[in-house]
Backbone as ProteinMPNN parsed JSONL, in Angstrom:
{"seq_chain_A": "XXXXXXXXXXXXXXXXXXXXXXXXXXXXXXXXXXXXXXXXXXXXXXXXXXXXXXXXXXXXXXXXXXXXXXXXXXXXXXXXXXXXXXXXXXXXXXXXXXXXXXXXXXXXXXXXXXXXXXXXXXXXXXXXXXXXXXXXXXXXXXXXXXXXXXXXXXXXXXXXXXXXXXXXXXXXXXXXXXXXXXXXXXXXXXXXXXXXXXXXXXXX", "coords_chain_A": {"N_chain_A": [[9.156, 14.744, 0.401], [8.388, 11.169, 0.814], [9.923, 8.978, 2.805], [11.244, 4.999, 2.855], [10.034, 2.589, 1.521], [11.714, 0.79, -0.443], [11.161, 0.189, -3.151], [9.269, 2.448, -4.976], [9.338, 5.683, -5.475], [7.999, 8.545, -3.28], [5.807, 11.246, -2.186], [4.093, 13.449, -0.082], [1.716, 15.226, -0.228], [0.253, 18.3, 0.511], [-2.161, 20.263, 1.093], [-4.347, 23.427, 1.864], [-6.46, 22.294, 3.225], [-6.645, 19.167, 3.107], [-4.712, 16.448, 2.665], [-2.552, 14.331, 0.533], [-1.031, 11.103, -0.942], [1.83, 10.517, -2.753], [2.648, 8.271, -5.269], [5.38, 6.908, -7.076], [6.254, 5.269, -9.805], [8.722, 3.746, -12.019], [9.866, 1.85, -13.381], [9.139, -0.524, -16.27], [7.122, -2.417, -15.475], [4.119, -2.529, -14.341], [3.296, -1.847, -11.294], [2.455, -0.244, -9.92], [-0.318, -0.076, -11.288], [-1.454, -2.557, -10.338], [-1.518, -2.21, -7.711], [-3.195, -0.126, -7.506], [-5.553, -1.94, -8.026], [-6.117, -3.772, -6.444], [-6.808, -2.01, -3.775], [-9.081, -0.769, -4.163], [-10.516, -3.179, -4.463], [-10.623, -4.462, -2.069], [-11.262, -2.59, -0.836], [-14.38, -2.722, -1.023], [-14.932, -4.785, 0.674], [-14.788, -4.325, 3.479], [-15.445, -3.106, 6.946], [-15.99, 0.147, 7.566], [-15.99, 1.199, 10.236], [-13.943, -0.225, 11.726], [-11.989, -0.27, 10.062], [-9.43, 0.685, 8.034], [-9.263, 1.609, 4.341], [-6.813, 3.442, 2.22], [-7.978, 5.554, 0.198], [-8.534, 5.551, -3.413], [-7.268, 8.096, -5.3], [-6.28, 8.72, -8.373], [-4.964, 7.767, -10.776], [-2.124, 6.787, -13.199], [-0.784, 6.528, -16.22], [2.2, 6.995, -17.524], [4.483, 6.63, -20.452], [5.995, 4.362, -19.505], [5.762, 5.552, -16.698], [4.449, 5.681, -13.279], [2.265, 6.792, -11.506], [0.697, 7.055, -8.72], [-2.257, 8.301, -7.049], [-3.22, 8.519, -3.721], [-5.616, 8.811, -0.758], [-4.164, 10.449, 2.126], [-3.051, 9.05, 5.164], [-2.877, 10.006, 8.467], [-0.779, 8.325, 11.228], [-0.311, 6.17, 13.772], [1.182, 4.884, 16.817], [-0.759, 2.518, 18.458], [-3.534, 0.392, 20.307], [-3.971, -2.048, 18.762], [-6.101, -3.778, 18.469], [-8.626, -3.187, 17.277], [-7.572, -3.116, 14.549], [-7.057, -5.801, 13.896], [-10.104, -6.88, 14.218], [-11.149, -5.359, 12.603], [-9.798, -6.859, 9.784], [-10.8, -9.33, 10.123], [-13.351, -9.452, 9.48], [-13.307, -7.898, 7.125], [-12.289, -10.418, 5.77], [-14.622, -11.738, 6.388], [-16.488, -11.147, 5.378], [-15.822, -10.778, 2.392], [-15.995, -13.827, 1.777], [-18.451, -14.155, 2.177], [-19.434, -13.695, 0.064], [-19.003, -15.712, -1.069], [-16.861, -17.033, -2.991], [-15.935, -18.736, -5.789], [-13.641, -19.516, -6.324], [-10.28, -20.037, -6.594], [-7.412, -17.782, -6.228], [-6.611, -15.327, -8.504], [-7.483, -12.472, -10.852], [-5.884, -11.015, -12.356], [-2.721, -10.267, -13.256], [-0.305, -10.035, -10.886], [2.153, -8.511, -8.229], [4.697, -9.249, -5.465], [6.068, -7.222, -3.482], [8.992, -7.366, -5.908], [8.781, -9.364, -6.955], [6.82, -11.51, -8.851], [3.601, -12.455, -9.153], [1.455, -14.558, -10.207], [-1.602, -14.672, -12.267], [-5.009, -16.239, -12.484], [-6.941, -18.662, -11.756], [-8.361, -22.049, -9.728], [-9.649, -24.636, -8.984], [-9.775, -25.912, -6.147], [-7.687, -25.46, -3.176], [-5.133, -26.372, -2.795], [-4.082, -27.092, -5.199], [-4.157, -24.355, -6.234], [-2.805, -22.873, -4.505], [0.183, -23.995, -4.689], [0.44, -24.269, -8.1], [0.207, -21.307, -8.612], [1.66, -20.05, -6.542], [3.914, -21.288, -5.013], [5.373, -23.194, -6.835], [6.406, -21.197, -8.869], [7.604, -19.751, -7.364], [9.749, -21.421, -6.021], [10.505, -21.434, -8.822], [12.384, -19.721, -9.411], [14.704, -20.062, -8.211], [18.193, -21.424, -9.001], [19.18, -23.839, -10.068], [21.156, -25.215, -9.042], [20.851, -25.076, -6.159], [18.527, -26.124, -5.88], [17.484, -28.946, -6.462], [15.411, -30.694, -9.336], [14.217, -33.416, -8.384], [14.526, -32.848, -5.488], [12.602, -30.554, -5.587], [9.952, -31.517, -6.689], [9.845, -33.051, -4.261], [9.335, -31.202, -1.988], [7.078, -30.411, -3.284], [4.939, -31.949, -2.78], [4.818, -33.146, -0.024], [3.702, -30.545, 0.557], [1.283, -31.106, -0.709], [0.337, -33.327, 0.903], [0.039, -31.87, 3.565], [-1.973, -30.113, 3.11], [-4.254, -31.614, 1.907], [-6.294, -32.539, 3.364], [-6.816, -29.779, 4.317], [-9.283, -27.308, 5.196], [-10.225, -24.528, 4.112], [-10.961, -21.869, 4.39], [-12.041, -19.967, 1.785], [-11.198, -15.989, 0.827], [-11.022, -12.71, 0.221], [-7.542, -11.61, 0.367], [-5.428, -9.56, 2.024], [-2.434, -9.981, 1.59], [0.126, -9.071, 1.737], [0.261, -9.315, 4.071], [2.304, -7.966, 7.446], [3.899, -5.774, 9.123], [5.146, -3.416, 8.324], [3.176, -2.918, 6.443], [0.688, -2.047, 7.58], [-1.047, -0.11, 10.167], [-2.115, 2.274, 12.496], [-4.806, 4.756, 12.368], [-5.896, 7.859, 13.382], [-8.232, 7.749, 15.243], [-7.922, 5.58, 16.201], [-8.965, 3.697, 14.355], [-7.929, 0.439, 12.77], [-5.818, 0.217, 9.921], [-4.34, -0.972, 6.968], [-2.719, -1.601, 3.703], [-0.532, -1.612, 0.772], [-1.367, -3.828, -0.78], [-1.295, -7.294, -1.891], [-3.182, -8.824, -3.458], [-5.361, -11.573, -3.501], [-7.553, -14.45, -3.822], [-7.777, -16.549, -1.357], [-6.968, -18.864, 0.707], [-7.621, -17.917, 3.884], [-5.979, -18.259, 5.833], [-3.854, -17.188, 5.148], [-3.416, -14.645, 5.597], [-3.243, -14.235, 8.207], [-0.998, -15.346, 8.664]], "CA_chain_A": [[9.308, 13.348, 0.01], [8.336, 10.362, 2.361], [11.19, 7.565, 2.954], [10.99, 3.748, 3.794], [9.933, 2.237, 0.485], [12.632, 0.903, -1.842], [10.038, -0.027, -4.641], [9.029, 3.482, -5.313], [8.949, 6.89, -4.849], [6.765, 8.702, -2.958], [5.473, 12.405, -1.188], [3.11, 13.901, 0.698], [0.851, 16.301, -1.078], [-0.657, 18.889, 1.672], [-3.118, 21.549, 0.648], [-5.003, 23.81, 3.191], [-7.662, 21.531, 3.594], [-6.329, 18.394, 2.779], [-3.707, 15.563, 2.408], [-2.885, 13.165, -0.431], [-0.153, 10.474, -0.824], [1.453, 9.881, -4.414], [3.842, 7.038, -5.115], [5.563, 6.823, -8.88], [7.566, 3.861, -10.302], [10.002, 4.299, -13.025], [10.295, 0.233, -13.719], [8.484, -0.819, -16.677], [5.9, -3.689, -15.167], [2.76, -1.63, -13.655], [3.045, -2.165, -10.008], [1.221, 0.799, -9.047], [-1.847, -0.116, -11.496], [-1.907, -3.577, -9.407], [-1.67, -1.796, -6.455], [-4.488, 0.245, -7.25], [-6.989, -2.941, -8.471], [-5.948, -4.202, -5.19], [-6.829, -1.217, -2.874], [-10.095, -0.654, -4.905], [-11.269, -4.619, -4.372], [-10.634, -4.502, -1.01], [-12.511, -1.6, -0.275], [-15.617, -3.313, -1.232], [-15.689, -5.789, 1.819], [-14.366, -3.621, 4.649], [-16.257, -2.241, 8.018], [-15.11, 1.329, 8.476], [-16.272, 1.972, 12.061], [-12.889, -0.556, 12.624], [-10.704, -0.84, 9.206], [-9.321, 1.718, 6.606], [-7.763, 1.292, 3.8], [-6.472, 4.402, 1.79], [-8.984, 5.545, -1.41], [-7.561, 5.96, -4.695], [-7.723, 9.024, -6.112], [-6.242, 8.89, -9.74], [-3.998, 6.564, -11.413], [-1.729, 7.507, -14.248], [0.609, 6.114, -16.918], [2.72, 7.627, -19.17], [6.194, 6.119, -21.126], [6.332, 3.335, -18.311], [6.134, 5.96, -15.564], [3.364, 5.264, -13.044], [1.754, 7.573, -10.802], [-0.544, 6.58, -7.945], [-2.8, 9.222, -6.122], [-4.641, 7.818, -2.699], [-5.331, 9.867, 0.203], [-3.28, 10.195, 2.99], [-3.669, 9.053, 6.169], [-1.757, 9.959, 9.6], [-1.47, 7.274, 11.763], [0.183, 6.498, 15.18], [1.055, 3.391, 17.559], [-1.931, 2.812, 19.282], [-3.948, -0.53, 19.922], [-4.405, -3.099, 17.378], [-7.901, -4.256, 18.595], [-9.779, -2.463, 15.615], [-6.884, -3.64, 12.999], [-7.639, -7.157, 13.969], [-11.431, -6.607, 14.261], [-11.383, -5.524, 10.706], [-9.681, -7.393, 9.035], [-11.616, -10.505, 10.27], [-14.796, -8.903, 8.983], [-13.156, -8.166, 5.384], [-12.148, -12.024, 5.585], [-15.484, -13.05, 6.91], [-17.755, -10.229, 4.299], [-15.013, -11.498, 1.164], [-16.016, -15.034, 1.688], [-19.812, -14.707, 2.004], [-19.747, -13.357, -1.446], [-19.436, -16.834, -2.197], [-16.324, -17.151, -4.368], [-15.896, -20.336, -6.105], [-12.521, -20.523, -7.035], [-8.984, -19.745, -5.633], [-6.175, -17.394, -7.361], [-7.121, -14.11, -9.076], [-7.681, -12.185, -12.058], [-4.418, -10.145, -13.368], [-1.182, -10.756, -13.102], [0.226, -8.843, -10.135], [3.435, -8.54, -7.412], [4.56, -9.085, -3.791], [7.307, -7.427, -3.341], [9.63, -6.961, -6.752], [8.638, -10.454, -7.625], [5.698, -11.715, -10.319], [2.304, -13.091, -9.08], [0.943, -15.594, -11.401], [-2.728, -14.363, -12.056], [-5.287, -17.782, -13.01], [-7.875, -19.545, -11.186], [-8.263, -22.939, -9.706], [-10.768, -24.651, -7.712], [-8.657, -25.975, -4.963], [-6.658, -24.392, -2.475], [-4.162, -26.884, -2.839], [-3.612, -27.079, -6.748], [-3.952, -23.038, -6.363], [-0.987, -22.433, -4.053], [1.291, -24.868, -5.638], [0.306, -23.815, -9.325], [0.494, -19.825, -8.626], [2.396, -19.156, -5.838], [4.788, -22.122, -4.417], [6.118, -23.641, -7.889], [6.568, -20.457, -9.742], [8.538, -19.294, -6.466], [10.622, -22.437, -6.364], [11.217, -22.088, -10.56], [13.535, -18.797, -9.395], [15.928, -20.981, -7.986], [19.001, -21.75, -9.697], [19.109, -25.524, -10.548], [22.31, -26.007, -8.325], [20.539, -24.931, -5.187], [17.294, -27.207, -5.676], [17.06, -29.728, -7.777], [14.044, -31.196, -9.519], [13.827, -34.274, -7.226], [14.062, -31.641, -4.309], [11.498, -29.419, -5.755], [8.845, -32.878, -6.691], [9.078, -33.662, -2.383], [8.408, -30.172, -1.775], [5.676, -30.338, -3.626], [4.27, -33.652, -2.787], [4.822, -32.837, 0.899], [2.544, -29.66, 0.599], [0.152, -31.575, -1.58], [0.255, -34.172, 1.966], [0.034, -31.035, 4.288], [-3.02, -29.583, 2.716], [-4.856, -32.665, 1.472], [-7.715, -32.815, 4.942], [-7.523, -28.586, 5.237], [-10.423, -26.925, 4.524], [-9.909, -22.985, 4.03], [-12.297, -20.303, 4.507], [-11.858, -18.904, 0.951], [-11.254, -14.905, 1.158], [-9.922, -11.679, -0.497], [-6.616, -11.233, 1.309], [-4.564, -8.083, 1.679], [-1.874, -10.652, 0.869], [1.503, -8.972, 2.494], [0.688, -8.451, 5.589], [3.699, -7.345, 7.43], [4.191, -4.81, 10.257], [5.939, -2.54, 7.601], [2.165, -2.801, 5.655], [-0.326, -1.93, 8.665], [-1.09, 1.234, 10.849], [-3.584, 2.552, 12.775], [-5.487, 5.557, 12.409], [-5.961, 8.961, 14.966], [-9.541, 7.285, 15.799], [-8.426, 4.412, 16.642], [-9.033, 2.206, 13.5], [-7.034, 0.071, 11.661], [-5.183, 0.861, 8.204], [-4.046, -1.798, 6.098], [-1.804, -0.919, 2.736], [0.434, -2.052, -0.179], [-1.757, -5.452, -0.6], [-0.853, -8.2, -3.09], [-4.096, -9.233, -2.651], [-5.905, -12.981, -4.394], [-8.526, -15.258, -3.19], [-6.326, -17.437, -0.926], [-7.136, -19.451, 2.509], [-7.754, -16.666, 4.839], [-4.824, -17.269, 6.563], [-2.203, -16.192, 4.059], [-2.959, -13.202, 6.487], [-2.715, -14.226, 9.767], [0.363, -16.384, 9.029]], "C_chain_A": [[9.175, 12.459, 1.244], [9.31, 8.717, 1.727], [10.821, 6.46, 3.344], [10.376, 2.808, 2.953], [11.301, 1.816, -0.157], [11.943, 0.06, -2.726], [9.992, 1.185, -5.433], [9.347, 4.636, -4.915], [7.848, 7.7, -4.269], [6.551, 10.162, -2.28], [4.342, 12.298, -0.531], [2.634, 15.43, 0.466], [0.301, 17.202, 0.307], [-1.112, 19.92, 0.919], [-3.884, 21.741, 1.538], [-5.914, 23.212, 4.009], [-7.386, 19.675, 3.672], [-4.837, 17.294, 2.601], [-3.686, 14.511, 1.546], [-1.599, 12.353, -0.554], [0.073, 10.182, -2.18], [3.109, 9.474, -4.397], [3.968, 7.152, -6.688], [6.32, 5.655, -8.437], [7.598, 4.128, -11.538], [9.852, 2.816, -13.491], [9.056, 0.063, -14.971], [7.477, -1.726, -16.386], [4.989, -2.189, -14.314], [2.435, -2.136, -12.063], [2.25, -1.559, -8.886], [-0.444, 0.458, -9.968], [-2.528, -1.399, -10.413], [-2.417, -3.783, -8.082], [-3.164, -1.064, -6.172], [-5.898, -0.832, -7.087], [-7.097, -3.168, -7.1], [-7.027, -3.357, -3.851], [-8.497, -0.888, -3.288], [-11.278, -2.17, -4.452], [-11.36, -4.412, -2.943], [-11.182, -3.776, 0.16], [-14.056, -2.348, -0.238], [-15.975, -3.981, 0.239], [-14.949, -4.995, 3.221], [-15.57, -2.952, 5.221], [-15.469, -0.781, 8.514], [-14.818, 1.89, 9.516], [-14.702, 1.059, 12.716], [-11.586, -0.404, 11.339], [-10.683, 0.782, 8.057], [-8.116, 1.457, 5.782], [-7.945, 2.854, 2.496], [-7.465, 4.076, 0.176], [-8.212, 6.038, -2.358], [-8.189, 7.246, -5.284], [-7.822, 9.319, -7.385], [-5.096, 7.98, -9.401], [-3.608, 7.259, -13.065], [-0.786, 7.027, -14.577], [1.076, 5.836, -18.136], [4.001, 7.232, -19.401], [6.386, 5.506, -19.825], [6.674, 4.442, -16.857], [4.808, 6.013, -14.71], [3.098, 6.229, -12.279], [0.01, 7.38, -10.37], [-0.877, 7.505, -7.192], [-3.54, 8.421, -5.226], [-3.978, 9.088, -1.602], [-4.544, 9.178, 1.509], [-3.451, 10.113, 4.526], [-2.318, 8.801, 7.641], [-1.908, 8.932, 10.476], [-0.128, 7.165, 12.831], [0.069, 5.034, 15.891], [0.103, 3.582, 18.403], [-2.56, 1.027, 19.624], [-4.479, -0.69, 19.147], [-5.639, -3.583, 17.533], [-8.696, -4.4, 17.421], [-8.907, -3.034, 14.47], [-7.156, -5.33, 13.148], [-8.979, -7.449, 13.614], [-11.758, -6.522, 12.62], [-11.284, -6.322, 9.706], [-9.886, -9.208, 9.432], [-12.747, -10.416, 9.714], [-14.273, -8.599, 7.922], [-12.991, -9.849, 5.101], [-13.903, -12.4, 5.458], [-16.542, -12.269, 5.547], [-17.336, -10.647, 3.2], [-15.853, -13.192, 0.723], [-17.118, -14.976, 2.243], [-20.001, -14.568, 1.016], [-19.995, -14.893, -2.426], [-18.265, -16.862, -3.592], [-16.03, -18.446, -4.825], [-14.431, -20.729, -6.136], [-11.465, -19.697, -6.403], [-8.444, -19.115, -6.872], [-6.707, -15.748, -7.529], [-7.128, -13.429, -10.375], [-7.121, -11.309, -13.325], [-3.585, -10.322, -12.234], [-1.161, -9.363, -12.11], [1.563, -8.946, -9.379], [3.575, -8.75, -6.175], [6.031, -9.016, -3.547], [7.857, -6.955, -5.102], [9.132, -8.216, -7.435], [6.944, -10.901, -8.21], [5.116, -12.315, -9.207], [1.344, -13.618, -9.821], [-0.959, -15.156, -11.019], [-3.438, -16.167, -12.342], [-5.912, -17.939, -11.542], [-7.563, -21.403, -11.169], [-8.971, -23.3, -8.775], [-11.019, -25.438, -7.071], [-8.184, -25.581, -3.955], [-5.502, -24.632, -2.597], [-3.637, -26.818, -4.358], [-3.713, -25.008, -6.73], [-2.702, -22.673, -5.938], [0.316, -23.258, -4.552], [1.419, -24.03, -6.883], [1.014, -22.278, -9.468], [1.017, -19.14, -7.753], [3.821, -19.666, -5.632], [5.557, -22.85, -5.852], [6.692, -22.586, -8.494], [7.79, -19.608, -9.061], [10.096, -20.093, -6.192], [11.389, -22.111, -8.297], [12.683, -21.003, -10.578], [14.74, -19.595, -8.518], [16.649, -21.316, -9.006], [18.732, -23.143, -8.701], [20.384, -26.094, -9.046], [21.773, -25.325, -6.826], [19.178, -25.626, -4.71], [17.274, -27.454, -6.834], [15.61, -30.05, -8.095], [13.681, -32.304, -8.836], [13.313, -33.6, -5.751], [12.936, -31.131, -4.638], [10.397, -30.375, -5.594], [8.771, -33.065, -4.792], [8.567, -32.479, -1.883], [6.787, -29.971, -2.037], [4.343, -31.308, -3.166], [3.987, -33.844, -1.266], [3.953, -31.169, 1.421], [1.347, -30.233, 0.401], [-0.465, -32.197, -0.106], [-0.398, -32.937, 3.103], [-1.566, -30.558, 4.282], [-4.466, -30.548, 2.047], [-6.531, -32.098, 2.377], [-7.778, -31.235, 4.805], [-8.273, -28.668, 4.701], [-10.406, -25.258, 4.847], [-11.243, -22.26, 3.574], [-11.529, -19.609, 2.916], [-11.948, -17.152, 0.899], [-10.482, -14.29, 0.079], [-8.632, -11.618, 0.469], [-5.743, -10.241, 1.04], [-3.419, -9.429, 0.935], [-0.336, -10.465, 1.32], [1.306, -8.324, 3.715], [1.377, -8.487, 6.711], [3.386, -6.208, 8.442], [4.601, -3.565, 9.41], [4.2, -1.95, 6.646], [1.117, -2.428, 6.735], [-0.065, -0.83, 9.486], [-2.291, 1.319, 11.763], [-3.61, 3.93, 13.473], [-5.771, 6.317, 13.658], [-7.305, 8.533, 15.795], [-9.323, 6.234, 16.87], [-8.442, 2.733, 15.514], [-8.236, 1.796, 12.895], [-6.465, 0.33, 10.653], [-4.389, -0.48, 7.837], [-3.589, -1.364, 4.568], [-1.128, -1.722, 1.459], [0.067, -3.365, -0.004], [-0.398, -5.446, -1.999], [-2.03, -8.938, -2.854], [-4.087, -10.879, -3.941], [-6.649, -13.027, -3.364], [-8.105, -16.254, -2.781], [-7.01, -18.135, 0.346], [-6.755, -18.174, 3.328], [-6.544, -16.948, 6.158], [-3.35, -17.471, 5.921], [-2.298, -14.914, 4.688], [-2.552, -13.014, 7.776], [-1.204, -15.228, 10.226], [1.419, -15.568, 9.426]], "O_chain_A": [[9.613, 12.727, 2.363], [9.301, 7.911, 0.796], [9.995, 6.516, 4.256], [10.009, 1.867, 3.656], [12.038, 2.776, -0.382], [12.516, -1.009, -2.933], [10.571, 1.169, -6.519], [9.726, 4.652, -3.744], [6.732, 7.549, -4.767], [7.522, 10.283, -1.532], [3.677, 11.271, -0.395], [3.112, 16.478, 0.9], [-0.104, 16.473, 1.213], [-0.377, 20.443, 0.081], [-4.324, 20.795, 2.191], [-6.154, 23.477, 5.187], [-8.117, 19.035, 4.428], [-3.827, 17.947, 2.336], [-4.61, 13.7, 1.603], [-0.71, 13.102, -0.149], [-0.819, 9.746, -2.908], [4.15, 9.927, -3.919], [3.032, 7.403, -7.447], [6.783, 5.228, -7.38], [6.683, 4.669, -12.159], [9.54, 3.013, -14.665], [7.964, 0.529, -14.647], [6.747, -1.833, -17.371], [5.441, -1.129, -13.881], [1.406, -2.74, -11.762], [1.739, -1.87, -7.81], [-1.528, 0.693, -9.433], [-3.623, -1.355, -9.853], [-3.113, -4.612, -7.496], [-3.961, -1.208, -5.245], [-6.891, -0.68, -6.375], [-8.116, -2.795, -6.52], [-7.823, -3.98, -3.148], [-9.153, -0.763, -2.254], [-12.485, -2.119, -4.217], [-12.509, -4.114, -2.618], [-11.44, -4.017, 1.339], [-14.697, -2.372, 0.812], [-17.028, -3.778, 0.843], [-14.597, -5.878, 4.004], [-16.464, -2.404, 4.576], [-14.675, -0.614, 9.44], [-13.937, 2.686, 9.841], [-14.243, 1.377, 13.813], [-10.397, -0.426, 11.659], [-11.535, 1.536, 7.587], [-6.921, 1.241, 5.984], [-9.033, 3.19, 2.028], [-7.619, 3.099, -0.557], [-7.315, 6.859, -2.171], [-9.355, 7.383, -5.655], [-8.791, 9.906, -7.866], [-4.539, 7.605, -8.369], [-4.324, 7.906, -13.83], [0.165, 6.875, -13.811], [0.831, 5.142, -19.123], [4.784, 7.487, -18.486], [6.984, 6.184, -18.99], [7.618, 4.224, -16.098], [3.865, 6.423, -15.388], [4.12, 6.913, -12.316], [-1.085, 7.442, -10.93], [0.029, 7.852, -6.434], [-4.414, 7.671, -5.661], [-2.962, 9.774, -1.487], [-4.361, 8.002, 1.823], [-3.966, 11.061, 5.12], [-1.403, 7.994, 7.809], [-3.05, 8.5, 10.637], [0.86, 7.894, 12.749], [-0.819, 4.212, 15.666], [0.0, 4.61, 19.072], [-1.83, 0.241, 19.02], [-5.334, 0.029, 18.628], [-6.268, -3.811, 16.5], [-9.218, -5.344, 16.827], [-9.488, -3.42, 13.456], [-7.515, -5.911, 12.124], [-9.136, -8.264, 12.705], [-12.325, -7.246, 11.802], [-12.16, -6.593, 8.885], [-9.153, -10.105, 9.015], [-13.247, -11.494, 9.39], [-14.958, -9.258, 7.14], [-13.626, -10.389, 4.195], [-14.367, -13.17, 4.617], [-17.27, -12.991, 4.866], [-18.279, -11.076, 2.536], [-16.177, -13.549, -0.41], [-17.153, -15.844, 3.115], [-20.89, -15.309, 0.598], [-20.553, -15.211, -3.476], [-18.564, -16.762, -4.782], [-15.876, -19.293, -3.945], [-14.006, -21.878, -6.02], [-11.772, -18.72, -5.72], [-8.662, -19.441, -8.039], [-7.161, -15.128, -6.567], [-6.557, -14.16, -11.185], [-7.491, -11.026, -14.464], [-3.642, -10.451, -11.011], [-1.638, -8.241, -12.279], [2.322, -9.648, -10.047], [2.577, -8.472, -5.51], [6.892, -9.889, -3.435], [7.091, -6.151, -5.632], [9.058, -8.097, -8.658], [5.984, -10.334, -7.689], [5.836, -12.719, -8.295], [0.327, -12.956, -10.031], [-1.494, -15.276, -9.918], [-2.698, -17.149, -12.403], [-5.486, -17.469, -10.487], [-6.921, -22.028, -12.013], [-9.104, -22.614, -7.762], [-12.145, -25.935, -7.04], [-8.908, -24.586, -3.977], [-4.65, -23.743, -2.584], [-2.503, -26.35, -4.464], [-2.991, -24.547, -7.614], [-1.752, -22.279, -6.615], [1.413, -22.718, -4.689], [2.295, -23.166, -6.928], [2.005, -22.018, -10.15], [1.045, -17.911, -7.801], [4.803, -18.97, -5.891], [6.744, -22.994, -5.563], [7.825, -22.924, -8.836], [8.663, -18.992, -9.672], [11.21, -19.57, -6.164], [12.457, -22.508, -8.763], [13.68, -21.159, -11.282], [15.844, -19.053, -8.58], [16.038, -21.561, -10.046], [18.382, -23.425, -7.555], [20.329, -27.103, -8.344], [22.803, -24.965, -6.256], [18.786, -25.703, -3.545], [17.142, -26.798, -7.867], [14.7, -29.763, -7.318], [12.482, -32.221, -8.57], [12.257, -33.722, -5.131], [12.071, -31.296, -3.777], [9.767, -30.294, -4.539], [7.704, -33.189, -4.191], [7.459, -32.505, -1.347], [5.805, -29.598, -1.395], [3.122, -31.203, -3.291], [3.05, -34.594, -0.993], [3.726, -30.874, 2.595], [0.392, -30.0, 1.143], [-1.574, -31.782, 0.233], [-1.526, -33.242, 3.492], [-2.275, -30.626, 5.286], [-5.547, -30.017, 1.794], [-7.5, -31.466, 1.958], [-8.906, -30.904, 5.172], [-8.492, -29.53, 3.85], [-10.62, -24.913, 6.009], [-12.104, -22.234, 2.695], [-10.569, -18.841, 2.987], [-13.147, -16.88, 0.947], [-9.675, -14.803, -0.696], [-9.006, -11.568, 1.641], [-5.311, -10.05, -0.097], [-3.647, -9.774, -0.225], [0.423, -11.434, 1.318], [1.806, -7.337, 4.254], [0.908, -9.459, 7.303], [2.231, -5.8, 8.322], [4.298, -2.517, 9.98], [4.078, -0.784, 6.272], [0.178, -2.972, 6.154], [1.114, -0.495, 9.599], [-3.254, 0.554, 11.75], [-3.003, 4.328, 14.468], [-5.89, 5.78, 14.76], [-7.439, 8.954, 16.944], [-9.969, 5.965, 17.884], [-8.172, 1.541, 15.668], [-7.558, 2.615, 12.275], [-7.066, 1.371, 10.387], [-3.755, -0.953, 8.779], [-4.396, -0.523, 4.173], [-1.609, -2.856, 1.453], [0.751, -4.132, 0.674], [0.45, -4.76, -2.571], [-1.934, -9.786, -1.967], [-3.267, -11.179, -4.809], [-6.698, -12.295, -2.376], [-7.92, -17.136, -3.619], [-7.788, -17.354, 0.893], [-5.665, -17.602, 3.315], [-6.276, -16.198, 7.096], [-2.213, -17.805, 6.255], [-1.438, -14.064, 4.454], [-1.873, -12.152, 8.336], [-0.651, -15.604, 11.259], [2.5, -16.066, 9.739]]}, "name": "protein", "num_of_chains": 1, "seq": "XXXXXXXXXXXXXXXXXXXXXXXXXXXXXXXXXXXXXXXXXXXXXXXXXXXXXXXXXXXXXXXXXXXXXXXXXXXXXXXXXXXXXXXXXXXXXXXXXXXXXXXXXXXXXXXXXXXXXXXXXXXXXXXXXXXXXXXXXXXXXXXXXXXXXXXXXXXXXXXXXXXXXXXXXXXXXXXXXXXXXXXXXXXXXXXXXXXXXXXXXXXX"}
């Protein structure tokens, strides 16, 4: 069994030739199918000679119990060079594709908490709409009010007005706890929450 998760469970499969990593969840919401769409999309725009992100092997789920197969990869403190490198080149390969619109396309998680799926084609009416209001609505009333919440909002709206955001796929939690790097040398990147967000919802 491998430790350091409290979302899921998880081992480390070894066979003579091979290594595989498999994570279950017990919770009824599908956090491992999200995880997979995620890990799957994000493959698409990655350079491997600097970035890796773990391949899915199988996906499985039976009476709300989930079971995620991806392979497993050892990995070691080393320089970050190549994990940077990469994941500037999934940003920069994501966002030649040319996406039009901000948000994404099933409901997913970051963390234990909901990710409002939905499009919008904005950056500013996107992060408000599906990330920053819906995050604010878990507040109890007697710790922000609705006047409070309206300047929040209105003071983002002000903030973001003039940017102008490199639209991108983004891993989405990335986190020191979510990142590695590989016996080569290259990067590893992990447990997105990914969307189509201002490219730096990653480097923030």
């Amino acid at each position: 069994q491998v430790h350091g998760g409290d979302i899921h469970n998880a081992w480390r499969i070894e066979f003579s030739n091979k290594k595989l990593f498999l994570k279950r969840n017990i919770r009824n919401k599908k956090f491992l199918e999200f995880e997979k769409y995620c890990l799957q999309n994000l493959r698409k725009y990655i350079n491997q000679e600097n970035l890796v992100i773990p391949e899915v092997i199988a996906y499985k789920n039976t009476k709300n119990t989930e079971i995620l197969l991806i392979e497993w990869i050892d990995m070691k403190n080393f320089d970050q060079k190549k994990l940077g490198k990469g994941l500037a080149e999934m940003h920069l390969k994501s966002a030649e594709s040319n996406p039009k619109m901000f948000g994404y396309p099933v409901e997913g998680f970051i963390g234990l908490t909901d990710q409002k799926k939905g499009w919008e084609n904005n950056w500013v009416d996107c992060f408000l709409k599906l990330r920053i209001t819906p995050q604010l609505s878990l507040l109890n009333s007697n710790v922000i009010d609705k006047e409070t919440l309206n300047k929040v909002e209105e003071k983002i709206k002000l903030e973001l007005i003039n940017h102008k955001p490199i639209n991108t796929l983004v891993h989405g939690d990335l986190w020191s706890g979510n990142i590695g790097v590989e016996q080569s040398g290259k990067g590893v990147i992990f447990d997105p929450a990914s969307w189509w967000a201002d490219n730096e919802v990653d480097t923030a």
